[in-house]
Coordinates of C-alpha atoms and ligand atoms in Angstrom, one line a residue:
X27 CA -81.9 61.8 121.6
X28 CA -79.2 64.3 120.6
X29 CA -79.4 66.5 117.5
X30 CA -77.1 64.2 115.5
X31 CA -79.4 61.2 116.0
X32 CA -82.4 63.3 115.2
X33 CA -80.9 64.6 112.0
X34 CA -79.8 61.1 111.1
X35 CA -83.4 59.8 111.6
X36 CA -84.9 62.7 109.6
X37 CA -82.4 62.0 106.8
X38 CA -83.6 58.5 106.5
X39 CA -87.3 59.6 106.6
X40 CA -86.8 62.2 103.8
X41 CA -84.2 60.1 101.8
X42 CA -82.1 63.3 102.2
X43 CA -78.5 64.3 101.8
X44 CA -77.0 67.2 103.9
X45 CA -74.7 69.4 101.9
X46 CA -72.7 71.8 104.1
X47 CA -70.4 74.7 103.2
X48 CA -67.0 75.0 104.9
X49 CA -68.1 78.3 106.5
X50 CA -71.0 76.8 108.4
X51 CA -71.1 76.5 112.2
X52 CA -69.0 73.6 113.6
X53 CA -72.0 71.7 114.9
X54 CA -73.5 71.7 111.4
X55 CA -70.2 70.7 109.8
X56 CA -70.3 67.7 112.1
X57 CA -73.5 66.3 110.6
X58 CA -72.6 66.9 106.9
X59 CA -72.8 64.1 104.4
X60 CA -70.6 66.3 102.2
X61 CA -68.6 69.3 103.5
X62 CA -67.0 71.5 100.9
X63 CA -66.6 74.6 98.8
X64 CA -69.1 75.9 96.2
X65 CA -67.6 73.8 93.4
X66 CA -67.6 70.5 95.4
X67 CA -71.1 71.2 96.6
X68 CA -72.3 71.8 93.1
X69 CA -70.7 68.6 91.9
X70 CA -72.3 66.7 94.8
X71 CA -75.7 68.3 94.1
X72 CA -75.4 67.2 90.5
X73 CA -74.6 63.6 91.4
X74 CA -76.9 62.8 94.3
X75 CA -79.6 60.1 93.9
X76 CA -81.4 61.2 97.1
X77 CA -84.9 62.7 96.8
X78 CA -84.2 65.7 99.1
X79 CA -81.2 68.0 99.4
X80 CA -80.9 70.0 102.7
X81 CA -78.5 72.8 101.8
X82 CA -76.6 74.5 104.6
X83 CA -75.0 77.5 103.0
X84 CA -76.1 80.9 101.6
X85 CA -79.0 81.2 99.2
X86 CA -77.2 81.2 95.9
X87 CA -75.7 77.8 96.8
X88 CA -79.1 76.3 97.6
X89 CA -80.4 77.8 94.3
X90 CA -77.6 76.2 92.4
X91 CA -78.6 72.8 93.9
X92 CA -82.2 73.5 92.8
X93 CA -81.1 74.5 89.3
X94 CA -79.3 71.2 88.9
X95 CA -82.1 69.2 90.4
X96 CA -85.5 70.4 89.2
X97 CA -87.2 67.1 90.3
X98 CA -85.8 67.1 93.8
X99 CA -86.9 68.9 97.0
X100 CA -84.2 71.3 97.9
X101 CA -84.5 72.8 101.4
X102 CA -82.7 75.9 102.6
X103 CA -83.1 76.1 106.4
X104 CA -82.9 79.9 106.5
X105 CA -83.9 81.8 103.4
X106 CA -82.6 85.0 105.0
X107 CA -79.0 83.5 104.8
X108 CA -78.1 85.6 101.8
X109 CA -74.7 86.5 100.3
X110 CA -74.3 90.3 100.1
X111 CA -71.9 89.9 97.2
X112 CA -74.6 88.1 95.2
X113 CA -77.0 90.9 95.9
X114 CA -74.5 93.5 94.4
X115 CA -75.6 92.6 90.8
X116 CA -79.0 92.0 89.2
X117 CA -80.1 90.7 85.8
X118 CA -81.0 94.2 84.5
X119 CA -77.6 95.6 85.6
X120 CA -75.8 92.8 83.9
X121 CA -77.9 93.2 80.7
X122 CA -76.9 96.8 80.5
X123 CA -73.2 96.0 81.1
X124 CA -73.4 93.4 78.3
X125 CA -74.8 96.0 75.9
X126 CA -71.8 98.2 76.7
X127 CA -69.4 95.3 75.9
X128 CA -71.3 93.3 73.2
X129 CA -68.3 91.2 72.2
X130 CA -67.5 89.9 75.6
X131 CA -68.4 86.5 77.1
X132 CA -69.9 86.6 80.6
X133 CA -68.3 84.6 83.3
X134 CA -70.5 84.6 86.4
X135 CA -69.1 83.6 89.8
X136 CA -71.5 81.1 91.4
X137 CA -72.0 83.8 94.0
X138 CA -74.9 85.2 91.9
X139 CA -78.7 84.7 91.8
X140 CA -80.4 82.4 89.3
X141 CA -81.6 85.5 87.3
X142 CA -78.0 86.7 86.9
X143 CA -76.7 83.2 86.0
X144 CA -79.4 83.1 83.3
X145 CA -77.6 86.0 81.6
X146 CA -74.2 84.4 81.7
X147 CA -72.3 82.2 79.3
X148 CA -70.4 80.2 81.9
X149 CA -70.2 80.1 85.7
X150 CA -67.1 79.6 87.8
X151 CA -66.2 79.1 91.4
X152 CA -63.0 80.4 93.2
X153 CA -61.6 76.9 92.5
X154 CA -61.8 77.1 88.8
X155 CA -62.2 80.8 87.8
X156 CA -58.7 80.9 86.2
X157 CA -59.2 77.7 84.3
X158 CA -62.7 78.8 83.1
X159 CA -61.3 82.1 81.8
X160 CA -58.3 80.5 80.2
X161 CA -60.6 78.2 78.3
X162 CA -62.7 80.9 76.8
X163 CA -61.7 81.4 73.2
X164 CA -63.0 84.9 72.9
X165 CA -60.7 87.8 73.7
X166 CA -63.1 89.8 75.9
X167 CA -64.7 88.7 79.2
X168 CA -67.2 90.3 81.5
X169 CA -66.4 88.9 85.0
X170 CA -69.1 89.3 87.7
X171 CA -69.6 90.1 90.5
X172 CA -66.3 89.8 92.5
X173 CA -63.6 92.4 91.6
X174 CA -61.0 90.7 93.8
X175 CA -61.5 87.3 92.3
X176 CA -61.4 89.0 88.8
X177 CA -58.2 90.7 89.7
X178 CA -56.7 87.4 90.8
X179 CA -57.8 85.8 87.5
X180 CA -56.1 88.7 85.6
X181 CA -52.7 87.7 87.1
X182 CA -53.0 84.4 85.0
X183 CA -55.1 85.4 82.0
X184 CA -53.1 88.2 80.3
X185 CA -54.2 87.7 76.7
X186 CA -57.8 88.8 77.3
X187 CA -59.5 92.0 78.1
X188 CA -61.5 91.5 81.3
X189 CA -64.2 93.9 82.5
X190 CA -64.8 93.7 86.2
X191 CA -68.0 94.3 88.1
X192 CA -67.5 96.3 91.3
X193 CA -68.7 93.7 93.7
X194 CA -66.9 92.3 96.7
X195 CA -67.2 90.0 99.8
X196 CA -67.0 92.2 102.9
X197 CA -65.8 89.2 104.9
X198 CA -62.7 88.8 102.8
X199 CA -62.3 92.5 101.8
X200 CA -62.0 93.4 105.5
X201 CA -59.1 91.2 106.1
X202 CA -56.3 93.7 106.4
X203 CA -52.6 93.6 105.7
X204 CA -52.0 94.9 109.3
X205 CA -54.0 92.0 110.7
X206 CA -51.9 89.4 108.7
X207 CA -48.7 91.2 109.7
X208 CA -49.7 91.1 113.3
X209 CA -50.4 87.3 113.1
X210 CA -47.1 86.8 111.4
X211 CA -45.4 88.7 114.2
X212 CA -47.0 86.3 116.7
X213 CA -46.4 83.2 114.5
X214 CA -43.3 83.9 112.4
X215 CA -43.0 80.3 111.1
X216 CA -46.6 80.2 109.8
X217 CA -47.5 80.2 106.2
X218 CA -50.1 82.5 104.9
X219 CA -53.0 80.9 103.0
X220 CA -55.5 83.2 101.3
X221 CA -58.8 82.9 99.5
X222 CA -58.9 84.8 96.2
X223 CA -61.8 87.0 97.3
X224 CA -59.2 88.8 99.5
X225 CA -57.7 92.1 98.3
X226 CA -54.6 92.1 96.1
X227 CA -52.2 93.1 98.9
X228 CA -53.2 90.0 100.9
X229 CA -52.8 87.8 97.8
X230 CA -49.3 89.3 97.5
X231 CA -48.5 88.2 101.0
X232 CA -49.8 84.6 100.6
X233 CA -47.7 81.5 100.3
X234 CA -50.8 79.8 98.8
X235 CA -54.0 81.1 97.3
X236 CA -57.0 78.9 96.7
X237 CA -60.6 78.0 97.3
X238 CA -61.5 76.6 100.7
X239 CA -61.1 73.1 99.3
X240 CA -57.8 74.0 97.8
X241 CA -56.7 75.2 101.2
X242 CA -57.8 71.9 102.7
X243 CA -55.7 70.0 100.2
X244 CA -52.7 72.3 100.6
X245 CA -52.6 71.9 104.4
X246 CA -53.1 68.1 104.2
X247 CA -50.1 67.8 101.9
X248 CA -47.9 70.4 103.6
X249 CA -45.0 69.5 105.9
X250 CA -45.5 72.9 107.7
X251 CA -47.2 73.1 111.0
X252 CA -48.6 76.6 111.4
X253 CA -50.9 78.5 109.0
X254 CA -52.5 81.9 109.0
X255 CA -55.8 81.3 107.2
X256 CA -57.1 84.4 105.4
X257 CA -60.7 83.3 104.8
X258 CA -63.8 82.9 106.9
X259 CA -62.8 81.8 110.4
X260 CA -64.9 78.6 110.6
X261 CA -62.6 77.1 107.9
X262 CA -60.2 76.6 110.8
X263 CA -62.6 74.2 112.5
X264 CA -62.4 71.8 109.7
X265 CA -58.7 72.3 109.2
X266 CA -58.0 71.5 112.9
X267 CA -60.3 68.5 112.9
X268 CA -58.5 67.0 109.9
X269 CA -55.0 68.1 111.1
X270 CA -55.0 67.9 114.9
X271 CA -51.2 68.3 115.0
X272 CA -51.2 71.5 113.1
X273 CA -52.1 75.1 114.2
X274 CA -54.3 77.5 112.4
X275 CA -54.7 81.3 113.0
X276 CA -57.7 83.1 111.4
X277 CA -57.8 86.9 111.3
X278 CA -60.3 88.0 114.0
X279 CA -62.4 90.1 111.5
X280 CA -63.0 87.2 109.2
X281 CA -66.6 86.2 110.0
X282 CA -69.5 85.9 107.6
X283 CA -72.7 86.6 109.6
X284 CA -74.9 85.3 106.7
X285 CA -73.4 81.8 106.9
X286 CA -74.0 81.8 110.6
X287 CA -77.8 82.4 110.2
X288 CA -78.2 78.7 109.8
X289 CA -78.4 76.9 113.2
X290 CA -78.9 73.3 114.2
X291 CA -82.5 74.2 115.4
X292 CA -83.3 75.6 111.9
X293 CA -81.9 72.5 110.2
X294 CA -84.1 70.3 112.4
X295 CA -87.1 72.5 111.8
X296 CA -86.5 72.5 108.0
X297 CA -86.3 68.7 108.0
X298 CA -89.3 68.2 110.2
X299 CA -91.5 70.7 108.4
X300 CA -90.0 70.4 104.9
X301 CA -89.2 74.1 104.8
X302 CA -88.1 76.2 103.0
X303 CA -88.3 74.6 99.6
X304 CA -86.2 76.5 97.0
X305 CA -88.4 77.6 94.1
X306 CA -87.1 78.9 90.8
X307 CA -89.1 80.0 87.8
X308 CA -88.7 77.2 85.2
X309 CA -87.7 79.5 82.3
X310 CA -85.0 81.1 84.5
X311 CA -83.9 77.7 85.8
X312 CA -83.4 76.3 82.2
X313 CA -81.3 79.3 81.2
X314 CA -79.3 79.3 84.5
X315 CA -78.6 75.6 84.1
X316 CA -76.6 76.0 80.9
X317 CA -73.7 78.1 82.3
X318 CA -73.5 75.9 85.4
X319 CA -73.4 72.8 83.2
X320 CA -70.6 74.4 81.1
X321 CA -68.6 75.0 84.3
X322 CA -69.0 71.4 85.5
X323 CA -67.9 70.2 82.1
X324 CA -64.7 72.2 82.6
X325 CA -64.0 70.4 85.8
X326 CA -64.3 66.9 84.5
Ligands
SF4_421 S1 -68.1 84.8 102.9 FE1 -68.5 86.5 101.5 S2 -68.9 85.5 99.5 FE2 -69.2 83.9 101.1 S3 -71.3 84.0 101.6 FE3 -70.3 85.3 103.1 S4 -70.5 87.3 102.1 FE4 -70.9 85.9 100.5

């Protein structure tokens, strides 16, 4: 029996849904019930009627699913698959920052731990960060933890003072202008698509900026045939699968080793042994739920 059949059988036994982020390994993308970005995965997690959620992504994503589903079993096949950006801020640090800007509302990127979300007013993803910040009525915002996403938001939200936390995603930060220029030299007809976690000089070069799901939609609807994709390289697997007649060129440096810690073997083991259940202190969960719920209301 191959791994796809095994996973299908285990899904039935557990009454489980497999949620998979766009940066996961191809063989895991291939068994997803839902493949998407943080926003899409949060929405799916909030809607599912399955008893078990197997979450293939980094830890804050599995935590978000658990925050939204306190009565369900949420399994994260590799607890060590952590997002370094989410580790760049903690609740105590955010509380201190809030005390320095007492009139500001806190917008927390979903790339944060449950403790940090519990200190926030509203969450956002890269797909809706601009919309969330535009909808805040207050004139001052603390945006955590990604400076580059915050700088991108500031291009559209000019009527508010935005305080940025100095966090970053190394995978996106390390995509350099030189690398994109080199790819453009090799593929001069290609359009440049960028994730807003990239540094401003990459954003300036882009024909389109969006979340991974935004990039999927853009490519689907585009009449162009070649794309330089400035985000984690596995994104190109899905793009190629869905658009076999188009060509995709990722920067060589764009790899998130944390996303790659989840393997097929670990997914099978997680489903067979019901490991590793995501546990969140109920008081924290209740507080972290509110900003996620507000974000999901924005996207209705
Ligand atoms: S790609 Fe960046 S933001 Fe996403 S999980 Fe990896 S380190 Fe975190």
